[in-house]
CSV table of C-alpha atoms in Angstrom, one decimal:
chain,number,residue,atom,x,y,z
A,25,UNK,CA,23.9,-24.1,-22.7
A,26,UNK,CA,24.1,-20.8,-21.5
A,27,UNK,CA,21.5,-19.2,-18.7
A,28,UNK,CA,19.2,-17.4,-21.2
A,29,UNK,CA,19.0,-20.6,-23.5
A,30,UNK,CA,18.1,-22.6,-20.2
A,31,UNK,CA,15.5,-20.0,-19.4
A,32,UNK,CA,13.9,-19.6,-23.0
A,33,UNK,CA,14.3,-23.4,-23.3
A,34,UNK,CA,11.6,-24.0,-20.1
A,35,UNK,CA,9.9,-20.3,-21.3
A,36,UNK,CA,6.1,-21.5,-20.2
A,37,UNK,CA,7.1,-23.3,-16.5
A,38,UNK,CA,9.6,-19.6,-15.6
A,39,UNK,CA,6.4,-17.7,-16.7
A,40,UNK,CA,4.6,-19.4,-14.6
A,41,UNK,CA,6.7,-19.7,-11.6
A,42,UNK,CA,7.5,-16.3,-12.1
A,43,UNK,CA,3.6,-15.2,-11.9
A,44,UNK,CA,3.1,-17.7,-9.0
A,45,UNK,CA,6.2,-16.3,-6.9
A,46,UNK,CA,4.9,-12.4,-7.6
A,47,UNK,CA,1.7,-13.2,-6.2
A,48,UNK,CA,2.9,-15.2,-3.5
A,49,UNK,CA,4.9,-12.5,-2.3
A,50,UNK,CA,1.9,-9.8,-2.9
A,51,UNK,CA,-0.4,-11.9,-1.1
A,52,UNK,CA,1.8,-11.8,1.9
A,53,UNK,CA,2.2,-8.1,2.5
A,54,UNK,CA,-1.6,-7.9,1.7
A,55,UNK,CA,-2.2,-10.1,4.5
A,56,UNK,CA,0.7,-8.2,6.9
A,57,UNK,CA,-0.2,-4.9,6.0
A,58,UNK,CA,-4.4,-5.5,6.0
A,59,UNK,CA,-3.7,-6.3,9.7
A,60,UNK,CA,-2.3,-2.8,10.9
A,61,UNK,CA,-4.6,-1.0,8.7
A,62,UNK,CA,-7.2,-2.6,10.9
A,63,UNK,CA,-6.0,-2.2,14.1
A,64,UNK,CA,-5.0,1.7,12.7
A,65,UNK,CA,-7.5,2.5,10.1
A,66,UNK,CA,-4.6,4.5,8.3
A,67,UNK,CA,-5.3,5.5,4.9
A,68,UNK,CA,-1.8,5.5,3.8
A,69,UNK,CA,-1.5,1.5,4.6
A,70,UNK,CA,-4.8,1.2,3.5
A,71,UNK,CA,-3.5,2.4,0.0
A,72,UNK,CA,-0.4,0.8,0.1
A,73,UNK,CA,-2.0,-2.8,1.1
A,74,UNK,CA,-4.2,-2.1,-1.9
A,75,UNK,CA,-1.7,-1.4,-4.3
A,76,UNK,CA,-0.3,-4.9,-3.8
A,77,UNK,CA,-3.4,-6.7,-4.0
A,78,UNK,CA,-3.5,-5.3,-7.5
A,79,UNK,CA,-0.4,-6.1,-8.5
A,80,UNK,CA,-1.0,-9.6,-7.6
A,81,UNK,CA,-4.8,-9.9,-8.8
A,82,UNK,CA,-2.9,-8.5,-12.0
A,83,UNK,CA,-0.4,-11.3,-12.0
A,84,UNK,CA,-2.8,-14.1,-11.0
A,85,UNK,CA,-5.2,-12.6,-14.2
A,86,UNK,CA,-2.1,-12.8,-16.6
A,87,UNK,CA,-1.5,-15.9,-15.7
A,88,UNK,CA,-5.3,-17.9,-15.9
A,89,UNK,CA,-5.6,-15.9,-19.5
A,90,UNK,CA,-2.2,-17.0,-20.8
A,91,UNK,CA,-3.8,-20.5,-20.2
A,92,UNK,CA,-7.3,-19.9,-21.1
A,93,UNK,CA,-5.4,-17.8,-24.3
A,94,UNK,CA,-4.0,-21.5,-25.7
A,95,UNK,CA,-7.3,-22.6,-25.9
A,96,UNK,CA,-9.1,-19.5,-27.7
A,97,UNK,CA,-6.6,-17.0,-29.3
A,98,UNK,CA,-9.2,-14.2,-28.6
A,99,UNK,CA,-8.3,-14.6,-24.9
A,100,UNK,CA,-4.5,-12.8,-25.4
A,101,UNK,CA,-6.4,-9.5,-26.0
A,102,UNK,CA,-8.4,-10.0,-23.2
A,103,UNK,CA,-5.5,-11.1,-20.8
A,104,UNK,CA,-3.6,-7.9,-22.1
A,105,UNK,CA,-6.5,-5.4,-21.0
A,106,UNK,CA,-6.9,-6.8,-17.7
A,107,UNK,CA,-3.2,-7.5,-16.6
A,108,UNK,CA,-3.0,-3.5,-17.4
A,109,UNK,CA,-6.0,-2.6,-15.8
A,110,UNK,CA,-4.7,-4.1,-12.5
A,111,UNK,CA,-0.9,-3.4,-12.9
A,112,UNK,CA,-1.7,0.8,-13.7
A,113,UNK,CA,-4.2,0.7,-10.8
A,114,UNK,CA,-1.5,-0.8,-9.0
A,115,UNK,CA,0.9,2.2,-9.8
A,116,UNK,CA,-1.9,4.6,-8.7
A,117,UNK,CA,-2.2,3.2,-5.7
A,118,UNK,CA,1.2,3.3,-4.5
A,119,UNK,CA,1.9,6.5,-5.7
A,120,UNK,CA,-1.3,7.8,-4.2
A,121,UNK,CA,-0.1,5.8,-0.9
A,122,UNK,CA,3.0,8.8,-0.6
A,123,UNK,CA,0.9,11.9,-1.4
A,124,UNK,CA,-2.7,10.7,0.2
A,125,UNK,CA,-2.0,13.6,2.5
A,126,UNK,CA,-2.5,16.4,-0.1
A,127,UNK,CA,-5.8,15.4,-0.5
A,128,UNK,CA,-7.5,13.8,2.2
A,129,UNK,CA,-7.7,14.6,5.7
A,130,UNK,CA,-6.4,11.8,8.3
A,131,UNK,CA,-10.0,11.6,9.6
A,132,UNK,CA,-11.7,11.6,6.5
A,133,UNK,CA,-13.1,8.2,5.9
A,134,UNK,CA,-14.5,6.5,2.9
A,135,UNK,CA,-16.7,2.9,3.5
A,136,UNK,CA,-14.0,1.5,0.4
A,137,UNK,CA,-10.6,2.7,-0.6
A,138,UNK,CA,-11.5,0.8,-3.8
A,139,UNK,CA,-14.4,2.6,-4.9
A,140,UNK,CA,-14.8,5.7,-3.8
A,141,UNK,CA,-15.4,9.1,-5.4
A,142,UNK,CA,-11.6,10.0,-5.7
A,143,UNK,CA,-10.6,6.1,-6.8
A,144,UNK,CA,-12.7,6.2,-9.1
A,145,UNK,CA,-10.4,8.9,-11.1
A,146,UNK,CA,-7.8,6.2,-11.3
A,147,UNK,CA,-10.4,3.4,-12.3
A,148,UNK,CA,-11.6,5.4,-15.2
A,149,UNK,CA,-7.7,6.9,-16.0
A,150,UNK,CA,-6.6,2.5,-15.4
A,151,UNK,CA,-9.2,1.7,-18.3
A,152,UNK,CA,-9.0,4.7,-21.0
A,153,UNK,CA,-5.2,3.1,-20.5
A,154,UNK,CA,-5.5,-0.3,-20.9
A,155,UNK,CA,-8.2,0.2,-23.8
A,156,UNK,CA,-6.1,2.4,-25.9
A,157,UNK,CA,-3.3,-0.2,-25.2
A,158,UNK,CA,-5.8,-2.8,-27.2
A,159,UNK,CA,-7.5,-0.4,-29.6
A,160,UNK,CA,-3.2,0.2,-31.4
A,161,UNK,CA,-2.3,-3.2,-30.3
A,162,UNK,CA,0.7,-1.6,-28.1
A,163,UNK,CA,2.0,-1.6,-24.9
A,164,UNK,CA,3.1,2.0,-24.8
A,165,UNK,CA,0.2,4.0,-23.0
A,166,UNK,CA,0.9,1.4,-19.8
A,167,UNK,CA,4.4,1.9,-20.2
A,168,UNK,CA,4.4,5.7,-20.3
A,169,UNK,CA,2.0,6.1,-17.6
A,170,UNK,CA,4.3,3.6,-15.0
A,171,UNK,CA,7.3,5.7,-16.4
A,172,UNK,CA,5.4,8.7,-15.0
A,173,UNK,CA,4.2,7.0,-11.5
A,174,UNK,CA,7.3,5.5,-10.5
A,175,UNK,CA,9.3,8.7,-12.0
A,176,UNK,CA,7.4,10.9,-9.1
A,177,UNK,CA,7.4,7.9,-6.9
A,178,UNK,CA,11.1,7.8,-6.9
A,179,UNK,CA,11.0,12.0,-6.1
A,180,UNK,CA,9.0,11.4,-3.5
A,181,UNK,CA,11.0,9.0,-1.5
A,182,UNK,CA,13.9,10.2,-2.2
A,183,UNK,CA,12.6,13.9,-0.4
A,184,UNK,CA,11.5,11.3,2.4
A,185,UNK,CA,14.7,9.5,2.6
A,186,UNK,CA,16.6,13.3,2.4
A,187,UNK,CA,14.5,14.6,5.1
A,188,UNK,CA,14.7,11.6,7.2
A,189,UNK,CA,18.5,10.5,6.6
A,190,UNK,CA,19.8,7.4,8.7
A,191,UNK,CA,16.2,7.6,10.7
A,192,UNK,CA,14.3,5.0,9.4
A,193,UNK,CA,16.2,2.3,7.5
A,194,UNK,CA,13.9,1.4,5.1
A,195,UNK,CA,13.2,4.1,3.4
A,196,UNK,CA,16.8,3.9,1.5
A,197,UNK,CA,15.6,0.4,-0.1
A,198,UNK,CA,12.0,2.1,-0.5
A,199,UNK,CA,13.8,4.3,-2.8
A,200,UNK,CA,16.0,1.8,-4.6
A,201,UNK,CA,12.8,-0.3,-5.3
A,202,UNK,CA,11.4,3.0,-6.5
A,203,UNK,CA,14.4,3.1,-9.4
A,204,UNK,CA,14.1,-0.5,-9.9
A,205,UNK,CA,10.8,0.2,-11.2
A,206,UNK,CA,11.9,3.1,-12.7
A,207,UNK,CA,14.0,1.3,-14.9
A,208,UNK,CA,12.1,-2.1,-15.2
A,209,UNK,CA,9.3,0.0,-17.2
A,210,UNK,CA,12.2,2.4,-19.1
A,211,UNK,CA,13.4,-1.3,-20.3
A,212,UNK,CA,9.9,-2.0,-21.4
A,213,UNK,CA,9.5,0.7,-23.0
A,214,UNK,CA,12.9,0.2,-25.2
A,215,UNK,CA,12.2,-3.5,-25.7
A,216,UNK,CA,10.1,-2.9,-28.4
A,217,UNK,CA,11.2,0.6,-29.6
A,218,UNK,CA,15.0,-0.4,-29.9
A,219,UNK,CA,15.8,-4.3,-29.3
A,220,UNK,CA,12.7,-5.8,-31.1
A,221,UNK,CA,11.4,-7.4,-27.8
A,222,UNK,CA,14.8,-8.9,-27.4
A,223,UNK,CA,14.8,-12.4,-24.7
A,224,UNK,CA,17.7,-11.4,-22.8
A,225,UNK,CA,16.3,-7.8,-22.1
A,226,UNK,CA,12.5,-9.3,-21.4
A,227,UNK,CA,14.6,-11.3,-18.6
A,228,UNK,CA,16.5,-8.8,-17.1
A,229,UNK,CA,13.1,-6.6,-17.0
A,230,UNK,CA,11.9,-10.8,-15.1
A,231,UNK,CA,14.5,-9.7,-12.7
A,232,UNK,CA,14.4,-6.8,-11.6
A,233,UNK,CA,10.6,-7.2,-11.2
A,234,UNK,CA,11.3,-9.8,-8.6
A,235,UNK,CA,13.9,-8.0,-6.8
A,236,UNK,CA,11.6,-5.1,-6.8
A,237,UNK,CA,8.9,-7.6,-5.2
A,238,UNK,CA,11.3,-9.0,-2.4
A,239,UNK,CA,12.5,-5.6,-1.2
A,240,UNK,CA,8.9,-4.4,-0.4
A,241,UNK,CA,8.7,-8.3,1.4
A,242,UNK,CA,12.0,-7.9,3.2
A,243,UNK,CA,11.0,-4.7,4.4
A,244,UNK,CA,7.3,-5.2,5.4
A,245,UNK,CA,8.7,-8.6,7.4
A,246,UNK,CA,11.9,-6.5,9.0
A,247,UNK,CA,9.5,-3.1,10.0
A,248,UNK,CA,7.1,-5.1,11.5
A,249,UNK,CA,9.1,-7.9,13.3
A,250,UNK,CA,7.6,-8.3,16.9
A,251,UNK,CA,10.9,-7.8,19.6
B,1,UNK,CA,7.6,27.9,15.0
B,2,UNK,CA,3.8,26.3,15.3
B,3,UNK,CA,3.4,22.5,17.2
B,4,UNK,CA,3.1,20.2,14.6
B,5,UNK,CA,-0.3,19.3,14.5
B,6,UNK,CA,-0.9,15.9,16.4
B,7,UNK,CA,-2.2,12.9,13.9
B,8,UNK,CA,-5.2,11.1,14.0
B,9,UNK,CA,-3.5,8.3,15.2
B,10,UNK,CA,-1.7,10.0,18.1
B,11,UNK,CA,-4.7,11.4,19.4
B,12,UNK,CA,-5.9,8.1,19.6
B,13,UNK,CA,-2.7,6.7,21.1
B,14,UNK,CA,-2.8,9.4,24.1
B,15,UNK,CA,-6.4,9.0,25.0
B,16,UNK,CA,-6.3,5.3,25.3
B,17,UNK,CA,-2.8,5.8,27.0
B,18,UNK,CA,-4.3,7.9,29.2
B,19,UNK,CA,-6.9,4.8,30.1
B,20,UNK,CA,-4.6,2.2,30.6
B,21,UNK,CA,-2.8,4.4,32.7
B,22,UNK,CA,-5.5,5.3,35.1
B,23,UNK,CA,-7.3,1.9,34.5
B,24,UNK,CA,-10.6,3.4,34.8
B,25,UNK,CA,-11.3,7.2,34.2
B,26,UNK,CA,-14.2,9.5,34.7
B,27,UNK,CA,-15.3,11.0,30.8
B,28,UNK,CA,-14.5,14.6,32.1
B,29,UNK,CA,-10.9,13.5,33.4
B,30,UNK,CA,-10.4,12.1,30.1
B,31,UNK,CA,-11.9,14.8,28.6
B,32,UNK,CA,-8.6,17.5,30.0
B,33,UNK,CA,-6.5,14.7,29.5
B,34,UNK,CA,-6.6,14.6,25.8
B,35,UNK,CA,-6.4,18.2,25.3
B,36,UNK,CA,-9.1,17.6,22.4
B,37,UNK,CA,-12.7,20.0,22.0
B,38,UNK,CA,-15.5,18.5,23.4
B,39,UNK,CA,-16.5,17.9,19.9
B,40,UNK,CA,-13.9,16.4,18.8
B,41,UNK,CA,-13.2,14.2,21.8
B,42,UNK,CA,-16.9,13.5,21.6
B,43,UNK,CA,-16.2,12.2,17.9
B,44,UNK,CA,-12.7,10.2,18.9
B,45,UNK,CA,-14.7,8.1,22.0
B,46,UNK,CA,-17.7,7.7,19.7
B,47,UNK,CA,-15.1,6.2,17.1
B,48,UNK,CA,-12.9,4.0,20.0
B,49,UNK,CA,-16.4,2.6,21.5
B,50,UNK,CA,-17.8,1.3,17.7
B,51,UNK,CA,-14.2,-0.2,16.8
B,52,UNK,CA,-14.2,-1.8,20.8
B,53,UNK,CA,-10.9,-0.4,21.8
B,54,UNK,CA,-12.9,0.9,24.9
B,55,UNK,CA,-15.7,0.5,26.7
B,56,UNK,CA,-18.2,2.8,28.8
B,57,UNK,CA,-19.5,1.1,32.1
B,58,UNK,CA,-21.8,2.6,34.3
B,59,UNK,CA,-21.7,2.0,37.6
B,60,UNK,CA,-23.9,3.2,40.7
B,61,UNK,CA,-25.3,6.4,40.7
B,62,UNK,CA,-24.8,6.7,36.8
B,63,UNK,CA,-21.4,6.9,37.2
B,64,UNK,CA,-19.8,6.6,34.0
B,65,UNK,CA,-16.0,5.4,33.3
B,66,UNK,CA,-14.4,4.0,30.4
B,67,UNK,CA,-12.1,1.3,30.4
B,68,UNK,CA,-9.5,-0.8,27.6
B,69,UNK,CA,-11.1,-3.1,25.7
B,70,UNK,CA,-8.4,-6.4,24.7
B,71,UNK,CA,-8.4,-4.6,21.1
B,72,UNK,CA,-7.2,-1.9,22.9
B,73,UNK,CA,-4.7,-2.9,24.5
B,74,UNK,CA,-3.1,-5.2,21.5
B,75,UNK,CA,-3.4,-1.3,19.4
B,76,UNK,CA,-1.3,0.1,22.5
B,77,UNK,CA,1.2,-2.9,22.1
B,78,UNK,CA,1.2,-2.5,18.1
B,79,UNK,CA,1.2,1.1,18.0
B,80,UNK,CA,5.0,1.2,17.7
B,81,UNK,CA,5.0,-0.7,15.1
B,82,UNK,CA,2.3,0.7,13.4
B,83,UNK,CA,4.3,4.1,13.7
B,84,UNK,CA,7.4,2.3,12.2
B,85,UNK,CA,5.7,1.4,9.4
B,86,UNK,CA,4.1,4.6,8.3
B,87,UNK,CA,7.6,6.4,8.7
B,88,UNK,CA,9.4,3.6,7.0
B,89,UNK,CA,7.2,3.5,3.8
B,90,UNK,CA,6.6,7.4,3.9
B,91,UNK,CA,3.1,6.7,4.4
């Protein structure tokens, strides 16, 4: 029985796992990261701490409406729009994380980074998304608009890891998570277009997400290791 | 070329620095130490007193002095790591 058999074979307890572990992992570098934005009240961790806590509200959501969606049918649709919602505010919210800067003054201070007058661009931007995603009964708006974020994400760190060679040692895997995600959403977006939702590629895509989830965990732990 | 511009979170660095370092200090001490407006500095001790990373204690004679708070001292402590963590994630 080859590995992709095995994997298909126990589909539902891997999907689940693989929701659980994702979360797992988000949940830690919300909690790690929510302490220095405390004791620092820097926007930029702020933004970054909240871009994980949608990625793994997003996962946790997928996962309660996959089970909820055996029960009533009606719930797939329902579980699509909110796994996008969360996963495309999720992108905003990194991205944003790396170029907060441009538009916000380090002393300007808002009473919620997840409502505010300039989140609320992504909110509205996250919903027209995920609705249009529902409305053709496609993937493709999400996929194109992650393609985008982790597109400039990826220019962005690698300018920082240019600027900043051999400096600070994270910011090399901060860039290789950045093409990981890259190319986890470029795979999405061929899934359907050219392998017809193929097993082995929705896998690999499996994979790469979690190796794009434990870089961010191995380097939150390693930067912010107590001596 | 222009001095880069010191960040929010190293003006907040130097003033309670400055504290730790002189354990108590008069508000007009502090006030040259941090090289800030008196606006401004008003703002940054205004900010440091509501999150309790200092306190003002009056003494005799109104005299004022501010001193770390245990908040303040763990930022002082974290502050490296803190910096670390911005510049790693190109925050």
């Amino acid at each position: 029985m080859s590995l992709y058999s095995l994997i298909l074979a126990n589909k539902w307890l891997l999907e689940v796992l693989y929701a659980f572990i994702i979360a797992l992992i988000c949940a830690v570098i919300v909690i790690k990261t929510d302490k220095f934005f405390r004791l620092s009240l820097h926007q930029g961790i702020r933004y970054f701490r909240n871009a994980f806590f949608f990625f793994g509200v997003g996962f946790i959501a997928k996962y309660i409406f996959g089970l909820l969606s055996d029960l009533n049918f009606s719930f797939v649709y329902v579980a699509q729009v909110i796994f996008e919602y969360f996963l495309v505010m999720a992108g905003f919210f990194l991205l944003y994380s790396l170029v907060w800067r441009r538009f916000e003054s380090s002393r300007e201070e808002y009473f919620s980074s997840l409502f505010n007058a300039k989140i609320a661009v992504f909110h509205v931007m996250a919903l027209v998304i995920a609705l249009l995603d529902d409305i053709w009964r496609t993937y493709y708006f999400m996929f194109a608009s992650q393609i985008i974020i982790f597109f400039y994400a990826s220019i962005i760190s690698f300018a920082n890891l240019r600027r900043n060679r051999n400096k600070y040692k994270f910011q090399k895997f901060y860039f290789v998570a950045m093409l990981l995600g890259l190319i986890a959403w470029t795979l999405n977006l061929l899934a359907p277009l050219y392998f017809n939702w193929s097993s082995e590629i929705l896998i690999n895509i499996g994979i790469i997400n979690i190796i794009f989830f434990l870089l961010f965990l191995y380097g939150v732990i390693k930067v912010t290791k107590t001596e | 070329m222009a001095a880069k511009k010191r960040e929010r979170l190293d003006v907040i660095r130097d003033i309670l620095q400055t504290i730790r370092q002189n354990r108590e200090i008069k508000p007009t001490r502090l006030l040259y130490a941090s090289n800030l407006s008196p606006q401004m500095f008003k703002e940054y001790i205004n900010e440091l007193i509501s999150k309790n990373f200092i306190k003002l204690e009056i003494g005799e004679k109104d005299k004022k002095t501010f001193s770390l708070t245990k908040k303040g001292q763990d930022f002082l402590q974290e502050y490296k790591i803190i910096e670390n963590f911005i510049e790693n994630f190109g925050l």
